[in-house]
Structure formats: C-alpha cells, structure tokens
Amino acid sequence: MTTPDPSREPEPTKPAGTATTPYKDRVYRSPAGVVGGVLVLAVIAWLGIDAVVVGEGRTPWLALATMLFLVPLVFAYTLRPAVFVNDDRLRIRNPLRTIVLPWGQVASLRSGFSNEVVDDSGTKYQLWALPVSVRARSKAARQEARAARAAARAGQGEAGRGRGAAGASGGVVGAADLGAGAAAAAGGPRRAETDQAMDELRELHERRQQEAGAQGEADVKWAYEIIAPAVAGAVLLGVLWGLG
C-alpha cells in the first residue's frame, strides 16, 4: 500500500518555456513499511537503552553494538524506501542505493512478484517503496466482482421496471440497483494501490520520455550513511563476541 504526497524538498527549475518554474517531486511510500519500521525501532531503542542502563559487564557494550548494527538496517528497509517522480525524472530511494533515471532512460516499468523499472541498458531496479501485495490484489478483485454483480442486478432491475404488473415496486428496486451499479462503474476498475501507482508512473513515462528536459544519464549512488554504521556495528559485535 502506498500513499503519494508532495515532497517538501525544493527541486531545480524546469527548462525555459514551461508554465511553472519551481516544482516539487511527488512521493510514493509504503505506509505499512513506515509504521512497521517505527514500531521495530521503538522496540530496539527500549530494549537497548534498558540494557545499557541496567546491564553489567559486557552487556552495555553488546547492546550498543547491536543497536549500531540494527538501527541503520531497520531504517534502510522500512523508513528510507521512497519513489520520487516529476516531469523530468524518476528517483528511486532503495535501502542501500539511490537511483536517478531521466524518463528518457526508462525502457519499461514492470509488475510481477515485485515492481521494477528497467533502463535502456537493460538494468533492472526494484521499487522497494512499491511492494506487490497479493492480498491487496485479491481484495481489489473481490471488489471488482461485487461491482460487476451490482451492475448486473441494476440492469435486471431496469428491465423489470418496464414491465406492467411489477412496475411500481420493481421500479424502486431497479432504480436503487441502477444507482449502485452506476456508482460502481463511475469508480472504474478496482486496482491495488501499488498497481495504481505503477499505472500513474507508466502514464507519466509515456507522456514525458521524448521531452528534452527528460533526457540525461542514469545516476546510481550507494547509501554509505547506512552501510558504514551497520558495518561498524557488525565488526564491533564480532570483536566483543570474539573476546568472550
């Protein structure tokens, strides 16, 4: 499940000739991942601080090393993932890397067991912030089936309303069913939220991939601010356990 929201970070200006000069990214995140990450970090902080305060011997040092190892990784895999999009490029913030792809460099956006973007060189990048949920897809399919049944009942009620003897009562039921069916149809096909987000990305890619402002080279950067403390924590843990 994802929730798009506007980013607060200022972005560069658009090329000359566009209607708007400053613009911001649209952001996709996983609310479930964020909530889960906050809860896990709270548990780690609670247990770790308690061990540091009341622990004896090597226990405080083991607690500190464990926190140094776990906190960056939990943050990286729950709170950090996000997908930033605007008219010119797609920026993917995965747990250990940040990938910037101008729309002109994007070959396709794929959905299967995971959501991926493929660049012109054939390199695949997973969209961690848009996880595929089989449960959400099943729920959307059930809603779509219910909407189809409501539309079918609405059609039968409309046909019955035109008949003579049951006109009054049948007409009331038919009108109610028709209203429900029309409302369901107006909402369009039901889709899981991550699938809707992928549809939006594909539509934007189709519109912008040939534009001059959406050209450039792909840029991939490692998140050393995550990797370095996690490695340091792992090394410290190894040393402490080795010392016995």
Tab-separated table of C-alpha atoms in Angstrom:
chain	number	residue	atom	x	y	z
A	1	MET	CA	0.000	0.000	0.000
A	2	THR	CA	1.361	3.343	-0.887
A	3	THR	CA	0.423	6.936	-0.340
A	4	PRO	CA	1.514	9.645	-2.757
A	5	ASP	CA	2.257	13.001	-1.194
A	6	PRO	CA	4.152	16.128	-2.219
A	7	SER	CA	7.803	16.320	-1.185
A	8	ARG	CA	8.982	19.233	0.884
A	9	GLU	CA	12.401	19.291	-0.717
A	10	PRO	CA	12.886	22.089	-3.250
A	11	GLU	CA	13.680	20.908	-6.756
A	12	PRO	CA	15.631	22.513	-9.581
A	13	THR	CA	13.861	24.750	-12.035
A	14	LYS	CA	12.271	23.428	-15.198
A	15	PRO	CA	13.686	24.223	-18.610
A	16	ALA	CA	12.798	27.599	-20.095
A	17	GLY	CA	9.445	27.753	-21.826
A	18	THR	CA	7.466	25.702	-19.289
A	19	ALA	CA	4.487	27.155	-17.488
A	20	THR	CA	5.819	26.666	-13.976
A	21	THR	CA	9.360	27.439	-12.882
A	22	PRO	CA	9.904	25.792	-9.467
A	23	TYR	CA	8.403	22.350	-8.955
A	24	LYS	CA	8.488	19.516	-6.450
A	25	ASP	CA	8.529	15.752	-6.566
A	26	ARG	CA	5.553	13.548	-5.995
A	27	VAL	CA	6.460	10.886	-3.450
A	28	TYR	CA	5.304	7.285	-3.120
A	29	ARG	CA	5.923	5.416	0.123
A	30	SER	CA	4.623	2.306	1.858
A	31	PRO	CA	2.594	3.345	4.943
A	32	ALA	CA	2.746	-0.214	6.284
A	33	GLY	CA	6.538	-0.197	5.990
A	34	VAL	CA	6.814	3.150	7.752
A	35	VAL	CA	4.541	2.082	10.630
A	36	GLY	CA	6.329	-1.250	10.996
A	37	GLY	CA	9.734	0.447	10.968
A	38	VAL	CA	8.744	2.927	13.664
A	39	LEU	CA	7.470	0.112	15.889
A	40	VAL	CA	10.591	-2.026	15.412
A	41	LEU	CA	12.890	0.948	16.088
A	42	ALA	CA	10.914	1.747	19.232
A	43	VAL	CA	11.362	-1.823	20.494
A	44	ILE	CA	15.104	-1.790	19.700
A	45	ALA	CA	15.532	1.553	21.472
A	46	TRP	CA	13.575	0.394	24.513
A	47	LEU	CA	15.471	-2.881	24.919
A	48	GLY	CA	18.849	-1.388	24.004
A	49	ILE	CA	18.662	1.587	26.346
A	50	ASP	CA	17.446	-0.647	29.167
A	51	ALA	CA	20.427	-2.984	28.628
A	52	VAL	CA	22.850	-0.048	28.584
A	53	VAL	CA	21.434	1.460	31.779
A	54	VAL	CA	20.975	-1.633	33.939
A	55	GLY	CA	23.323	-4.124	32.250
A	56	GLU	CA	26.583	-5.302	33.773
A	57	GLY	CA	29.927	-6.366	32.375
A	58	ARG	CA	29.956	-6.540	28.586
A	59	THR	CA	26.185	-6.251	28.319
A	60	PRO	CA	26.071	-2.449	27.739
A	61	TRP	CA	28.724	-2.708	25.024
A	62	LEU	CA	26.916	-5.595	23.335
A	63	ALA	CA	23.697	-3.599	23.461
A	64	LEU	CA	25.358	-0.555	21.902
A	65	ALA	CA	26.973	-2.656	19.159
A	66	THR	CA	23.673	-4.385	18.416
A	67	MET	CA	21.850	-1.069	18.176
A	68	LEU	CA	24.577	0.338	15.931
A	69	PHE	CA	24.154	-2.677	13.648
A	70	LEU	CA	20.351	-2.977	13.641
A	71	VAL	CA	19.086	0.597	13.658
A	72	PRO	CA	20.573	1.622	10.258
A	73	LEU	CA	19.337	-1.600	8.631
A	74	VAL	CA	15.807	-1.315	10.022
A	75	PHE	CA	15.691	2.323	8.947
A	76	ALA	CA	17.019	1.434	5.486
A	77	TYR	CA	14.470	-1.297	4.791
A	78	THR	CA	11.388	0.352	6.308
A	79	LEU	CA	11.574	4.159	6.538
A	80	ARG	CA	14.067	5.010	3.788
A	81	PRO	CA	12.453	3.480	0.647
A	82	ALA	CA	10.596	6.032	-1.474
A	83	VAL	CA	9.942	6.804	-5.125
A	84	PHE	CA	10.149	10.461	-6.191
A	85	VAL	CA	8.746	11.448	-9.580
A	86	ASN	CA	8.310	14.632	-11.562
A	87	ASP	CA	8.037	15.600	-15.220
A	88	ASP	CA	11.748	15.042	-15.892
A	89	ARG	CA	12.933	12.067	-13.931
A	90	LEU	CA	12.303	9.138	-11.612
A	91	ARG	CA	14.320	8.960	-8.388
A	92	ILE	CA	14.285	5.628	-6.562
A	93	ARG	CA	15.486	5.570	-2.970
A	94	ASN	CA	16.045	1.927	-2.124
A	95	PRO	CA	17.531	0.589	1.149
A	96	LEU	CA	21.181	0.797	0.092
A	97	ARG	CA	21.136	2.791	-3.147
A	98	THR	CA	19.600	5.871	-4.736
A	99	ILE	CA	18.920	5.640	-8.483
A	100	VAL	CA	18.082	8.661	-10.621
A	101	LEU	CA	16.638	7.863	-14.052
A	102	PRO	CA	15.537	10.563	-16.502
A	103	TRP	CA	12.336	9.438	-18.217
A	104	GLY	CA	14.252	9.218	-21.479
A	105	GLN	CA	16.425	6.483	-19.929
A	106	VAL	CA	13.482	4.381	-18.734
A	107	ALA	CA	12.689	1.451	-21.032
A	108	SER	CA	9.769	-0.035	-19.105
A	109	LEU	CA	8.033	-0.358	-15.750
A	110	ARG	CA	7.176	-3.959	-14.852
A	111	SER	CA	4.861	-5.517	-12.298
A	112	GLY	CA	5.083	-9.171	-11.288
A	113	PHE	CA	6.155	-10.599	-7.969
A	114	SER	CA	7.829	-7.190	-7.485
A	115	ASN	CA	7.602	-3.787	-9.144
A	116	GLU	CA	10.656	-2.924	-11.240
A	117	VAL	CA	11.952	-0.274	-13.597
A	118	VAL	CA	14.226	-1.229	-16.496
A	119	ASP	CA	16.564	1.309	-18.077
A	120	ASP	CA	17.739	1.436	-21.690
A	121	SER	CA	20.797	-0.692	-20.905
A	122	GLY	CA	18.592	-3.493	-19.567
A	123	THR	CA	19.481	-2.952	-15.902
A	124	LYS	CA	16.622	-3.674	-13.510
A	125	TYR	CA	15.944	-1.704	-10.333
A	126	GLN	CA	13.399	-2.894	-7.807
A	127	LEU	CA	10.972	-0.333	-6.382
A	128	TRP	CA	11.143	-1.121	-2.665
A	129	ALA	CA	8.654	1.628	-1.827
A	130	LEU	CA	6.005	-0.029	-4.034
A	131	PRO	CA	5.800	-3.609	-2.752
A	132	VAL	CA	3.456	-6.015	-4.511
A	133	SER	CA	0.662	-7.167	-2.209
A	134	VAL	CA	-1.176	-10.332	-3.268
A	135	ARG	CA	-3.707	-9.655	-0.510
A	136	ALA	CA	-4.420	-6.150	-1.835
A	137	ARG	CA	-4.804	-7.506	-5.365
A	138	SER	CA	-7.235	-10.181	-4.139
A	139	LYS	CA	-9.241	-7.564	-2.245
A	140	ALA	CA	-9.417	-5.350	-5.350
A	141	ALA	CA	-10.536	-8.339	-7.439
A	142	ARG	CA	-13.325	-9.128	-4.949
A	143	GLN	CA	-14.486	-5.506	-5.013
A	144	GLU	CA	-14.500	-5.591	-8.801
A	145	ALA	CA	-16.562	-8.778	-8.794
A	146	ARG	CA	-19.082	-7.233	-6.377
A	147	ALA	CA	-19.325	-4.145	-8.582
A	148	ALA	CA	-19.968	-6.346	-11.634
A	149	ARG	CA	-22.748	-8.217	-9.801
A	150	ALA	CA	-24.298	-4.918	-8.701
A	151	ALA	CA	-24.218	-3.649	-12.282
A	152	ALA	CA	-25.855	-6.878	-13.487
A	153	ARG	CA	-28.606	-6.594	-10.861
A	154	ALA	CA	-29.095	-2.959	-11.851
A	155	GLY	CA	-29.631	-3.992	-15.464
A	156	GLN	CA	-32.155	-6.653	-14.452
A	157	GLY	CA	-33.991	-4.176	-12.225
A	158	GLU	CA	-34.160	-1.643	-15.070
A	159	ALA	CA	-35.631	-4.292	-17.367
A	160	GLY	CA	-38.179	-5.309	-14.729
A	161	ARG	CA	-39.186	-1.687	-14.185
A	162	GLY	CA	-40.518	-1.543	-17.724
A	163	ARG	CA	-42.902	-4.452	-17.189
A	164	GLY	CA	-46.521	-3.745	-16.261
A	165	ALA	CA	-47.589	-5.517	-13.076
A	166	ALA	CA	-44.395	-5.154	-11.083
A	167	GLY	CA	-43.727	-1.616	-12.311
A	168	ALA	CA	-44.080	0.298	-9.033
A	169	SER	CA	-42.178	-1.915	-6.597
A	170	GLY	CA	-39.808	-3.282	-9.217
A	171	GLY	CA	-39.074	0.234	-10.363
A	172	VAL	CA	-37.950	1.333	-6.909
A	173	VAL	CA	-35.642	-1.662	-6.524
A	174	GLY	CA	-34.395	-1.298	-10.081
A	175	ALA	CA	-33.589	2.378	-9.562
A	176	ALA	CA	-31.665	1.637	-6.372
A	177	ASP	CA	-29.677	-1.135	-8.028
A	178	LEU	CA	-29.070	1.030	-11.073
A	179	GLY	CA	-27.705	3.796	-8.867
A	180	ALA	CA	-25.368	1.365	-7.128
A	181	GLY	CA	-24.215	-0.063	-10.439
A	182	ALA	CA	-23.641	3.384	-11.915
A	183	ALA	CA	-21.644	4.475	-8.875
A	184	ALA	CA	-19.504	1.340	-9.117
A	185	ALA	CA	-18.942	1.874	-12.818
A	186	ALA	CA	-18.038	5.521	-12.284
A	187	GLY	CA	-15.279	4.476	-9.916
A	188	GLY	CA	-13.650	2.443	-12.678
A	189	PRO	CA	-11.941	-0.927	-12.273
A	190	ARG	CA	-10.696	-1.722	-8.788
A	191	ARG	CA	-6.901	-1.857	-8.533
A	192	ALA	CA	-4.483	-2.435	-5.673
A	193	GLU	CA	-2.844	0.822	-4.589
A	194	THR	CA	0.647	-0.194	-5.717
A	195	ASP	CA	-0.786	-1.209	-9.104
A	196	GLN	CA	-2.484	2.188	-9.366
A	197	ALA	CA	0.838	3.864	-8.570
A	198	MET	CA	2.562	1.837	-11.303
A	199	ASP	CA	-0.167	2.851	-13.764
A	200	GLU	CA	0.483	6.502	-12.916
A	201	LEU	CA	4.236	6.048	-13.447
A	202	ARG	CA	3.673	4.343	-16.803
A	203	GLU	CA	1.346	7.118	-17.948
A	204	LEU	CA	3.871	9.800	-16.964
A	205	HIS	CA	6.661	7.869	-18.674
A	206	GLU	CA	4.652	7.649	-21.905
A	207	ARG	CA	3.986	11.391	-21.856
A	208	ARG	CA	7.483	12.590	-20.951
A	209	GLN	CA	10.056	10.150	-22.339
A	210	GLN	CA	10.603	12.124	-25.555
A	211	GLU	CA	10.775	15.568	-23.940
A	212	ALA	CA	14.084	17.467	-23.983
A	213	GLY	CA	14.025	18.057	-20.226
A	214	ALA	CA	13.638	14.314	-19.555
A	215	GLN	CA	16.914	13.264	-21.181
A	216	GLY	CA	20.236	12.543	-19.492
A	217	GLU	CA	22.264	9.761	-17.917
A	218	ALA	CA	21.320	7.381	-15.142
A	219	ASP	CA	22.957	8.041	-11.765
A	220	VAL	CA	23.379	5.398	-9.055
A	221	LYS	CA	24.767	6.206	-5.597
A	222	TRP	CA	25.365	3.918	-2.642
A	223	ALA	CA	23.950	4.921	0.746
A	224	TYR	CA	27.213	4.929	2.702
A	225	GLU	CA	25.480	6.698	5.574
A	226	ILE	CA	23.569	3.425	6.070
A	227	ILE	CA	26.310	0.968	5.158
A	228	ALA	CA	29.107	2.458	7.285
A	229	PRO	CA	27.421	2.339	10.734
A	230	ALA	CA	25.923	-1.097	10.031
A	231	VAL	CA	29.366	-2.488	9.122
A	232	ALA	CA	30.908	-0.796	12.166
A	233	GLY	CA	28.267	-2.360	14.409
A	234	ALA	CA	28.833	-5.801	12.877
A	235	VAL	CA	32.608	-5.505	13.373
A	236	LEU	CA	32.172	-4.350	16.978
A	237	LEU	CA	29.804	-7.246	17.668
A	238	GLY	CA	32.307	-9.689	16.200
A	239	VAL	CA	35.119	-8.295	18.330
A	240	LEU	CA	33.065	-8.430	21.522
A	241	TRP	CA	31.931	-11.996	20.910
A	242	GLY	CA	35.484	-12.973	19.970
A	243	LEU	CA	36.822	-11.614	23.247
A	244	GLY	CA	34.355	-13.814	25.074
